[in-house]
PDB file of C-alpha atoms in Angstrom:
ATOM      1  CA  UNK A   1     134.646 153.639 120.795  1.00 51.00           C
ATOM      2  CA  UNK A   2     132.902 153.035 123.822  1.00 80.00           C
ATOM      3  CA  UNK A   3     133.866 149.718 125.136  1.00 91.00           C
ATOM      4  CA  UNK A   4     137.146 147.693 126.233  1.00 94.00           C
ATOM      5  CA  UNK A   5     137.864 144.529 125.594  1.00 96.00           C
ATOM      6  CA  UNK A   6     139.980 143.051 128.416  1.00 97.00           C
ATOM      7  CA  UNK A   7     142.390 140.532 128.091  1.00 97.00           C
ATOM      8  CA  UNK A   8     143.407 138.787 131.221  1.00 98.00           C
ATOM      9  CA  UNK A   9     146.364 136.146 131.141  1.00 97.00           C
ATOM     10  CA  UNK A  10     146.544 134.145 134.198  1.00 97.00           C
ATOM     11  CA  UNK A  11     149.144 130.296 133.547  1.00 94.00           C
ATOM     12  CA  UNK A  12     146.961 128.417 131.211  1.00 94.00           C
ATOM     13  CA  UNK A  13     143.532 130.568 131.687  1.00 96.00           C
ATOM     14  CA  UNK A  14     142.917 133.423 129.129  1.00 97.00           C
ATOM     15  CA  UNK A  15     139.587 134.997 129.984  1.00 97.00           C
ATOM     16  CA  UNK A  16     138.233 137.473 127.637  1.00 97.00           C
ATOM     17  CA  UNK A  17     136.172 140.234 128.884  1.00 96.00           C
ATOM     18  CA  UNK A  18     134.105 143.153 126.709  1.00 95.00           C
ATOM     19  CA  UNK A  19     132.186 146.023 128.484  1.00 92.00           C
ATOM     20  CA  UNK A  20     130.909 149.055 128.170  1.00 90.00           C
ATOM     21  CA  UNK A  21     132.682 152.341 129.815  1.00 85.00           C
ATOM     22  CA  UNK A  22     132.042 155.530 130.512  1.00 73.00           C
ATOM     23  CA  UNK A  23     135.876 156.843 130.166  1.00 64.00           C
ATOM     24  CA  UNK A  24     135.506 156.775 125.943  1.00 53.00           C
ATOM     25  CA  UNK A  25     131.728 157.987 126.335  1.00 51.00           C
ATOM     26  CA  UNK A  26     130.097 157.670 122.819  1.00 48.00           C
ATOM     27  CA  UNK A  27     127.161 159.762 121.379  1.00 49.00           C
ATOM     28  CA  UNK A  28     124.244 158.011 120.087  1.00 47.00           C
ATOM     29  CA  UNK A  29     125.561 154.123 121.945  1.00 52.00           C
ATOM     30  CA  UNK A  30     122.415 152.391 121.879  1.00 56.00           C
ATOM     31  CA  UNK A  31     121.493 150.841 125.377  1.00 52.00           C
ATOM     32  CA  UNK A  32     118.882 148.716 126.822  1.00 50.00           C
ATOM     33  CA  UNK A  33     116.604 150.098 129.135  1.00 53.00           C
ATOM     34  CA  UNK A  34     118.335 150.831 132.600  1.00 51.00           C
ATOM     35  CA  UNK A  35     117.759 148.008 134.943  1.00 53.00           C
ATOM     36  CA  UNK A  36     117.503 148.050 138.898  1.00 54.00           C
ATOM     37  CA  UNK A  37     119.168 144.607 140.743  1.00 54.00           C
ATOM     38  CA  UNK A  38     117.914 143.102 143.855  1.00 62.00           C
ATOM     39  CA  UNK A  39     119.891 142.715 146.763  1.00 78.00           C
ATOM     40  CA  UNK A  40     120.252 138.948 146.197  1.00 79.00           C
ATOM     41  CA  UNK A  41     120.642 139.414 142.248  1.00 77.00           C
ATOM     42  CA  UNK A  42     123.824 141.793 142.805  1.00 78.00           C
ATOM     43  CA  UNK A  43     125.099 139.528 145.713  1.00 83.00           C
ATOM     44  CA  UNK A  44     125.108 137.093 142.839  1.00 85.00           C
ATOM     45  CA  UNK A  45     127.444 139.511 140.673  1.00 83.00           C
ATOM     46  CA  UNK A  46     129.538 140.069 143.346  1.00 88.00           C
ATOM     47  CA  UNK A  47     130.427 136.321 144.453  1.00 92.00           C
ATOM     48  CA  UNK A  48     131.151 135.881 140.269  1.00 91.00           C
ATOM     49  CA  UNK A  49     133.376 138.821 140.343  1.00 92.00           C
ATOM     50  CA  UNK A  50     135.087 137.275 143.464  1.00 95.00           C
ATOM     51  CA  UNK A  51     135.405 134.232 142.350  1.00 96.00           C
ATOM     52  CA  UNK A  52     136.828 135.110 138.760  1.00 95.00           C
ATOM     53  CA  UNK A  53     139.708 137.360 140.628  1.00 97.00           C
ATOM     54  CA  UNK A  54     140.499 134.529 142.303  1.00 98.00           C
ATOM     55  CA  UNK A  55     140.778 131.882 140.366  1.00 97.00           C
ATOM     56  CA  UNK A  56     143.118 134.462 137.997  1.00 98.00           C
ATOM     57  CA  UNK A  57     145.446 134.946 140.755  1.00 98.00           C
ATOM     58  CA  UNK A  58     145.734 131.655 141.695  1.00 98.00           C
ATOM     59  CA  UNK A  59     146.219 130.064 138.173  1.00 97.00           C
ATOM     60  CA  UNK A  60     148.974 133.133 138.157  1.00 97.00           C
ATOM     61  CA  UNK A  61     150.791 131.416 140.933  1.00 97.00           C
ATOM     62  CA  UNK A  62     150.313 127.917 141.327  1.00 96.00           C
ATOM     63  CA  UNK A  63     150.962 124.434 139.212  1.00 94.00           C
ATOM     64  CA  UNK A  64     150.157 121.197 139.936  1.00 94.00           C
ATOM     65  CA  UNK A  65     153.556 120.451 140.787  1.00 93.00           C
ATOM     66  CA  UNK A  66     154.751 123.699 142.663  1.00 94.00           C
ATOM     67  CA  UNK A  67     151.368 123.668 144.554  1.00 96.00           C
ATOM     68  CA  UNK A  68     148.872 122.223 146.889  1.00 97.00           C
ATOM     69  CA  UNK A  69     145.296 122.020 148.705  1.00 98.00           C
ATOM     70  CA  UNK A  70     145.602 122.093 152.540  1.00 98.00           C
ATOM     71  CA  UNK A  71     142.868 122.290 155.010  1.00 98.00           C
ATOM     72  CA  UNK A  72     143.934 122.705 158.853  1.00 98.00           C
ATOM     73  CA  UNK A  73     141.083 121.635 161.557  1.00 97.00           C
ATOM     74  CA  UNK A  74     140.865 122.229 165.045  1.00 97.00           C
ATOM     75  CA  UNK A  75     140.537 119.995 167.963  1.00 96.00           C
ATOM     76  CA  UNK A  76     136.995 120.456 169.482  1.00 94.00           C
ATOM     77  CA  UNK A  77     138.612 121.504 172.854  1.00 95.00           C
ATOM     78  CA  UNK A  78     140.208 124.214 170.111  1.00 96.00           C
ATOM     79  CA  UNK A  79     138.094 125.503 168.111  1.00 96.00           C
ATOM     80  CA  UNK A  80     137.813 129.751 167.742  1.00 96.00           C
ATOM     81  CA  UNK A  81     134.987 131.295 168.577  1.00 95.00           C
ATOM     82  CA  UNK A  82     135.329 133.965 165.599  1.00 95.00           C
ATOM     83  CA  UNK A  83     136.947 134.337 162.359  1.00 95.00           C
ATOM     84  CA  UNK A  84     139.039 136.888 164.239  1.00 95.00           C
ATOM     85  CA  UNK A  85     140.417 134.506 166.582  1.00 96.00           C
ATOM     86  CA  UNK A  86     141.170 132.457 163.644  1.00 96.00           C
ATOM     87  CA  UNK A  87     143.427 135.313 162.136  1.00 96.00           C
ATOM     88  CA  UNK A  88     145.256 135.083 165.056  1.00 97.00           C
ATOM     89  CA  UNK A  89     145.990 131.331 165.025  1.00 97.00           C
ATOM     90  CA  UNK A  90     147.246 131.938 161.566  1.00 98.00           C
ATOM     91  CA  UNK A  91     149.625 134.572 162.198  1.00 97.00           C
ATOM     92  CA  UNK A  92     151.200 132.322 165.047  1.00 97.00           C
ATOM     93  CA  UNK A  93     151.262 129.820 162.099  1.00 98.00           C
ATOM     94  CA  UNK A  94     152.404 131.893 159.796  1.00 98.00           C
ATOM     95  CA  UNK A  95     155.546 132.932 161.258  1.00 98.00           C
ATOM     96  CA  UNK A  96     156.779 129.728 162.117  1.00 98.00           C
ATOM     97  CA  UNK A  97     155.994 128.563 158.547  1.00 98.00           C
ATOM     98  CA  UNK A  98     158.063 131.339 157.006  1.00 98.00           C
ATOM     99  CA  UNK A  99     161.335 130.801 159.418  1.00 98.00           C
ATOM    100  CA  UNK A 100     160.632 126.642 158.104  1.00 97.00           C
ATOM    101  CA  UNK A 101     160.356 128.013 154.629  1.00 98.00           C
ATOM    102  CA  UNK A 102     163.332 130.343 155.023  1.00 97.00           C
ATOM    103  CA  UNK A 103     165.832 127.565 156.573  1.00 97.00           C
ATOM    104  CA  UNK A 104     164.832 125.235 153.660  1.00 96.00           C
ATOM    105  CA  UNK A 105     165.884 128.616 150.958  1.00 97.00           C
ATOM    106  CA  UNK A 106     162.369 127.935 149.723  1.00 96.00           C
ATOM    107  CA  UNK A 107     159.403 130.502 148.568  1.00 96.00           C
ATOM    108  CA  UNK A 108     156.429 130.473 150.523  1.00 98.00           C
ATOM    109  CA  UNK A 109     153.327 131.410 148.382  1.00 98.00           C
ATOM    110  CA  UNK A 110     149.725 131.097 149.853  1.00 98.00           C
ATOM    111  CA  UNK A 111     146.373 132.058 149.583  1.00 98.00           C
ATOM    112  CA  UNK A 112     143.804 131.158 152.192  1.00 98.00           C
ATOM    113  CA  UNK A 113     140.581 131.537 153.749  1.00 98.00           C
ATOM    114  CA  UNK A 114     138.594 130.728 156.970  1.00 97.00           C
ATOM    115  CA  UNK A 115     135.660 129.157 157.515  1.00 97.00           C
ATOM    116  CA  UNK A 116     133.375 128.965 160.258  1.00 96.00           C
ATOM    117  CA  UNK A 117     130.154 126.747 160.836  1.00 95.00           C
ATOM    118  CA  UNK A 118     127.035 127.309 162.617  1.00 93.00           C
ATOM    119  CA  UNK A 119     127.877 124.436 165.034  1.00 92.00           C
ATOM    120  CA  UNK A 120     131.073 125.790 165.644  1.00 92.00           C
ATOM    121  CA  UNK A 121     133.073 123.982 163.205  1.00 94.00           C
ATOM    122  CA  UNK A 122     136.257 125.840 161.846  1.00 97.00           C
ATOM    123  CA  UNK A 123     138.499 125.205 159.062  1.00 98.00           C
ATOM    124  CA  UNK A 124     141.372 127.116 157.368  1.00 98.00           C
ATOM    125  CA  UNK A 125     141.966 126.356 153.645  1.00 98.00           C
ATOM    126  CA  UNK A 126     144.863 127.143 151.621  1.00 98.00           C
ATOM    127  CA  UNK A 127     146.552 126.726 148.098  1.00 98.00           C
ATOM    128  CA  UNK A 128     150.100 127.052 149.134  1.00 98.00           C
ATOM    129  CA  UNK A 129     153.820 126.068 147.815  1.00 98.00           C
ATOM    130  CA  UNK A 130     154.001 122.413 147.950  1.00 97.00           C
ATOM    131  CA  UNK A 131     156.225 121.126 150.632  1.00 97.00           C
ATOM    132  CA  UNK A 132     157.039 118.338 153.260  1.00 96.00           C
ATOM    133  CA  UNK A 133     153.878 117.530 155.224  1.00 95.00           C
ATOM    134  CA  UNK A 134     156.014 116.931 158.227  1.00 96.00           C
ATOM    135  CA  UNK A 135     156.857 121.077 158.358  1.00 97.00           C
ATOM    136  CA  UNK A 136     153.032 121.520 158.472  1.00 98.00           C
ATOM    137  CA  UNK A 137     151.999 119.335 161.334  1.00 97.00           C
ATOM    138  CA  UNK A 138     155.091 121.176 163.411  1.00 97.00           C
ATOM    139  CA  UNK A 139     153.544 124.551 162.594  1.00 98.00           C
ATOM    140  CA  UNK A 140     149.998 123.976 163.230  1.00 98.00           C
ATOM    141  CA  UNK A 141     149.348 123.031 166.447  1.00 96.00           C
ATOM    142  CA  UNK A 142     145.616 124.012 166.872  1.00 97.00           C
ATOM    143  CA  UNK A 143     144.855 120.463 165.274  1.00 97.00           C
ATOM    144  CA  UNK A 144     145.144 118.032 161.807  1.00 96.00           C
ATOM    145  CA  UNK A 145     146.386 118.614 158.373  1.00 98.00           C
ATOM    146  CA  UNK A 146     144.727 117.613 155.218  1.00 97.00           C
ATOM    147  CA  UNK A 147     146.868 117.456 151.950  1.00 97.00           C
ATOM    148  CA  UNK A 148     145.242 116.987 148.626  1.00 95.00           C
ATOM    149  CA  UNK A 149     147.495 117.218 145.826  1.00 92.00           C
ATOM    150  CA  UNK A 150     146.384 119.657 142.482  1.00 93.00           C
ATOM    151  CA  UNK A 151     144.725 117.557 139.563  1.00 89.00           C
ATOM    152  CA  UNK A 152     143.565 120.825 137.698  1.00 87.00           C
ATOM    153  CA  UNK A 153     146.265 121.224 134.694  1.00 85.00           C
ATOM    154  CA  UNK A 154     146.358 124.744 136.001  1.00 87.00           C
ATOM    155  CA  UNK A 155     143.255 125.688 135.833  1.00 94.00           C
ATOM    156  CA  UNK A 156     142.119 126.641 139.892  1.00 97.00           C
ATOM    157  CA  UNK A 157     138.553 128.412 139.203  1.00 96.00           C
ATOM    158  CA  UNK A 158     136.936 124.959 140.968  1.00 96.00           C
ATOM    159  CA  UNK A 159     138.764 125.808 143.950  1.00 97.00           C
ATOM    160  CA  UNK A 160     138.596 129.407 143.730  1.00 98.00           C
ATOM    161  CA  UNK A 161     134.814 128.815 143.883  1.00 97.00           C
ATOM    162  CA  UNK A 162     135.060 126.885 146.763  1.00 97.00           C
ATOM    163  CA  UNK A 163     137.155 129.418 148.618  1.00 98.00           C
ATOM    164  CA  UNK A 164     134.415 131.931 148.096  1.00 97.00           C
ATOM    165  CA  UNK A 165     131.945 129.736 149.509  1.00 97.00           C
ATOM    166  CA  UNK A 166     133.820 129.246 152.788  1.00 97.00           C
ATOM    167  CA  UNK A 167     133.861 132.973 153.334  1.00 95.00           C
ATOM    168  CA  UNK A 168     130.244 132.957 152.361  1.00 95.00           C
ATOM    169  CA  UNK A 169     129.653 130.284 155.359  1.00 95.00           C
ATOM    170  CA  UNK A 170     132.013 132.804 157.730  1.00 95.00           C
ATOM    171  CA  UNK A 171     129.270 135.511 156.773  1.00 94.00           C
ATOM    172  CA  UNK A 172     125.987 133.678 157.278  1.00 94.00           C
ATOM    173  CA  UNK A 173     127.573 132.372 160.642  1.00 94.00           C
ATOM    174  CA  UNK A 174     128.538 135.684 161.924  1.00 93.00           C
ATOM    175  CA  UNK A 175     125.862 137.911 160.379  1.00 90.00           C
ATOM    176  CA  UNK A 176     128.088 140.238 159.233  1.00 84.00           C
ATOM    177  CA  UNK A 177     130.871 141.065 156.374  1.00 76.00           C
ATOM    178  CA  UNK A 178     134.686 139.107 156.819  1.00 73.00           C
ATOM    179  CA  UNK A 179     136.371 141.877 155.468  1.00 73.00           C
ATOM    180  CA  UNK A 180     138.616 140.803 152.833  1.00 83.00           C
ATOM    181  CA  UNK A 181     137.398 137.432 151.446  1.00 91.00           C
ATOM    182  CA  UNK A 182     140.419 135.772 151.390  1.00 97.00           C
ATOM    183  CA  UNK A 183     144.348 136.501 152.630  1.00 97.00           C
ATOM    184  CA  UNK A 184     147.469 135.810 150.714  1.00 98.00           C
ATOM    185  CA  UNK A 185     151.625 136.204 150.600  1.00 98.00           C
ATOM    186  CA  UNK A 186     152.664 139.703 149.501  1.00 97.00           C
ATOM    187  CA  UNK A 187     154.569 137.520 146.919  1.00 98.00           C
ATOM    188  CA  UNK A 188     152.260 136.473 144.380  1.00 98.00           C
ATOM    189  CA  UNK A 189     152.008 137.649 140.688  1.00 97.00           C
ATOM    190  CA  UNK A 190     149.666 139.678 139.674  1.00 97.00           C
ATOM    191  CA  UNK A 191     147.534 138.297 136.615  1.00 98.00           C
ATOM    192  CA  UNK A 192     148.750 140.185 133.207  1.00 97.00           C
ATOM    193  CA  UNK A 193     145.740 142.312 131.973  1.00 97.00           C
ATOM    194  CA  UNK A 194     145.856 143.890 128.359  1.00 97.00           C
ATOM    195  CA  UNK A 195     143.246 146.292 127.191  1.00 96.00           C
ATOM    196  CA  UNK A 196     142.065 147.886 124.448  1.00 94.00           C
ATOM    197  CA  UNK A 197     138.756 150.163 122.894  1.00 93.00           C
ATOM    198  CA  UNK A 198     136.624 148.152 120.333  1.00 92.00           C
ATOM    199  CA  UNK A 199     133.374 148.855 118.651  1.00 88.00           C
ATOM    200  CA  UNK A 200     129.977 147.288 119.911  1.00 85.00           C
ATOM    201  CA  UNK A 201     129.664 145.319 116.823  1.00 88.00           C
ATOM    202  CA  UNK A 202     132.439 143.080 118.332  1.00 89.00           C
ATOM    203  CA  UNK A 203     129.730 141.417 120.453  1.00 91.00           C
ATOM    204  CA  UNK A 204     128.046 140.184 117.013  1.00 92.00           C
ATOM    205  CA  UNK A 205     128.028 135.951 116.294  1.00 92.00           C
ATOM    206  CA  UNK A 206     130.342 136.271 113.512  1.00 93.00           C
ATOM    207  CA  UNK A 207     132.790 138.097 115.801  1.00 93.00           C
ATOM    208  CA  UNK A 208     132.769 135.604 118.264  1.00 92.00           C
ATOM    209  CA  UNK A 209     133.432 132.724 116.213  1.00 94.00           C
ATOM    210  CA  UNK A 210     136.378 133.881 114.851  1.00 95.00           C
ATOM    211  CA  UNK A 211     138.358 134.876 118.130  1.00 94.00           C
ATOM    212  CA  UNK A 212     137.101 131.485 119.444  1.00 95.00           C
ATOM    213  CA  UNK A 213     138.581 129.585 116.111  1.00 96.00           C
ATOM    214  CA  UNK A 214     141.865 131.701 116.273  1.00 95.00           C
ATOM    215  CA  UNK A 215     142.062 130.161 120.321  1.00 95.00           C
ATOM    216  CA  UNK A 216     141.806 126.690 119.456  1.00 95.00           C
ATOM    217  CA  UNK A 217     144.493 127.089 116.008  1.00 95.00           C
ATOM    218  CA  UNK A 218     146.283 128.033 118.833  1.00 93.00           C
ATOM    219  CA  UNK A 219     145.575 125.112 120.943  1.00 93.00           C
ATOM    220  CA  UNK A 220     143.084 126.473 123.722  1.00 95.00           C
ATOM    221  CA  UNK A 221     140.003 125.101 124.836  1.00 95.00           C
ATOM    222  CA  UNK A 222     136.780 127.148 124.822  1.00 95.00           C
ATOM    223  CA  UNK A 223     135.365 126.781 127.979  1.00 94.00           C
ATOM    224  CA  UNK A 224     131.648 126.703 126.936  1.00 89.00           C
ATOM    225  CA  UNK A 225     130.141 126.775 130.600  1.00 89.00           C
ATOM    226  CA  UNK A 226     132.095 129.722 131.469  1.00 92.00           C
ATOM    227  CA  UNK A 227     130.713 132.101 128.542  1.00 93.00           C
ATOM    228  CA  UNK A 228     128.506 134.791 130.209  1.00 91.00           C
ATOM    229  CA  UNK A 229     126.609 137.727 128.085  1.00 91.00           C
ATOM    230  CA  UNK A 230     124.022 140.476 128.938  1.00 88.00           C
ATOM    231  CA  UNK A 231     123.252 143.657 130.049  1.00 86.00           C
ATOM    232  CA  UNK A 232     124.725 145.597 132.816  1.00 80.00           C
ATOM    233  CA  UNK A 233     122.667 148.132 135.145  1.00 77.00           C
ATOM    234  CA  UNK A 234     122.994 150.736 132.835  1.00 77.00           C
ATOM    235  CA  UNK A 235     121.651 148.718 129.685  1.00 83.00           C
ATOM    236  CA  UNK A 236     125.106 148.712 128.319  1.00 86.00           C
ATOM    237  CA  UNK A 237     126.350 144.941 126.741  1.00 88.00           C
ATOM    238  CA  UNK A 238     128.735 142.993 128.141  1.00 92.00           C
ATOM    239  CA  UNK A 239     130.726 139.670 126.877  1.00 94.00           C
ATOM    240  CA  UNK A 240     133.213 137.378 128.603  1.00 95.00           C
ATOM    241  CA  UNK A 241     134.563 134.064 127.984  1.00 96.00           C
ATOM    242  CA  UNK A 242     137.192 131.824 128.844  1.00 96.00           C
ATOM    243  CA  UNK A 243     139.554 129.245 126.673  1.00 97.00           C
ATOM    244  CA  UNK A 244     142.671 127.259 128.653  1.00 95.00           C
ATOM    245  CA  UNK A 245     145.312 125.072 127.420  1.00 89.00           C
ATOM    246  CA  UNK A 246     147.819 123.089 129.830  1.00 72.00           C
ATOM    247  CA  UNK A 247     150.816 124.571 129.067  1.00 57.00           C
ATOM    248  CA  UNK A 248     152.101 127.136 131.353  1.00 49.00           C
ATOM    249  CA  UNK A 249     154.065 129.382 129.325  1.00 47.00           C
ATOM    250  CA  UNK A 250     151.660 131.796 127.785  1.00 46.00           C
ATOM    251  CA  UNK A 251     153.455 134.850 128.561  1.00 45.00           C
ATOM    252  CA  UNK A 252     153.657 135.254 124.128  1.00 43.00           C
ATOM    253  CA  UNK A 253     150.025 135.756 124.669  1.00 49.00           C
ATOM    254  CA  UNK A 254     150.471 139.185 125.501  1.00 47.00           C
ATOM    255  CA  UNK A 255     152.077 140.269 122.319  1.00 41.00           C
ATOM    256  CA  UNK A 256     149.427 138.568 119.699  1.00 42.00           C
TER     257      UNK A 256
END
């Protein structure tokens, strides 16, 4: 058996993944011919790679009730001239948010990224652990705070995508790499990943429908826009999918 089905469990998001690799090698695998991507095709497969890890952490972490969407400006007099500077800003920030946190005998759970516009715009947004606003206009004294509140039912891949995009902006306006694409708490939980070796005939129709009826007896939600299939560089198939239910406690998941 040549390929592994992955099972990620991240809150209310189980994304199924099936892909060839070359740690079970199998004689005689049939594969498509090898295929060569473009610069711009595999900067494509990157930013969907990105953007899946991210979402999985952050559904991991976050609820619509323990969590929320906060985007700190600058005053034009303010603003950074780098996404380095920036850094710096939120370290200051940072460590006055943790001694706030740490008074109130509260966890402080964030992820964040910065973003930087052509005409010298800058913006830091973060999913963090839901408190007073009052504590965040204190900290942040570079500018204003923006609060939105989480309408997702858990699932964060819209913002996750959006995230990725800011870093994107960073790039284009800097003309070079940011590094990591995004910064978070040492705190967070790490998705729960299960694999396992399966046959290529796993990838047939039939196959398919079945895991995606035993989901929703289960009551999940396929996600039909977030079903991808192909072939990788190497002509080998891949799968992945994604179903999501609202409840939270999915940790039984593992064990089915």
């Amino acid at each position: 058996m040549a390929y592994i089905e992955e099972k990620c469990i991240a809150g209310s998001v189980v994304t199924i993944r099936k892909y060839y690799t070359f740690k079970h090698n199998c004689k005689g695998e049939k594969r498509e011919k090898r295929s060569h991507l473009t610069s711009e095709a595999q900067k494509k497969v990157n930013i969907r790679i990105a953007e899946r890890n991210l979402a999985a952490l952050m559904n991991s972490n976050f609820t619509d009730d323990t969590g929320m969407l906060v985007t700190f400006t600058y005053k034009k007099d303010l603003r950074p001239p780098t996404s380095d500077a920036m850094q710096k800003d939120m370290r200051q920030f940072l460590k006055k948010l943790r001694t706030q946190f740490k008074k109130l005998d509260m966890p402080l759970k964030y992820i964040y990224v910065k973003e930087l516009g052509k005409k010298g715009g800058a913006h830091i947004h973060m999913l963090m652990s839901a408190c007073d606003v009052r504590i965040l206009r204190d900290c942040w004294t570079s500018g204003y705070v923006r609060i939105d509140p989480l309408w997702s039912d858990g699932d964060y891949t819209n913002i996750a995508r959006y995230f990725i995009k800011y870093t994107q902006r960073t790039e284009e306006t800097e003309g070079c790499l940011v590094g990591r694409r995004w910064n978070s708490s040492k705190n967070l939980c790490k998705p729960k990943i299960i694999k396992k070796a399966v046959n290529s005939n796993t990838f047939s129709t039939k196959v398919r429908k079945i895991t995606i009826a035993k989901y929703q007896r289960n009551g999940f939600t396929f996600v039909a826009g977030e079903e991808y299939e192909g072939y990788t560089i190497f002509g080998f198939k891949y799968y992945e999918c994604k179903f999501f239910r609202k409840t939270q406690n999915l940790e039984h998941e593992g064990r089915r």
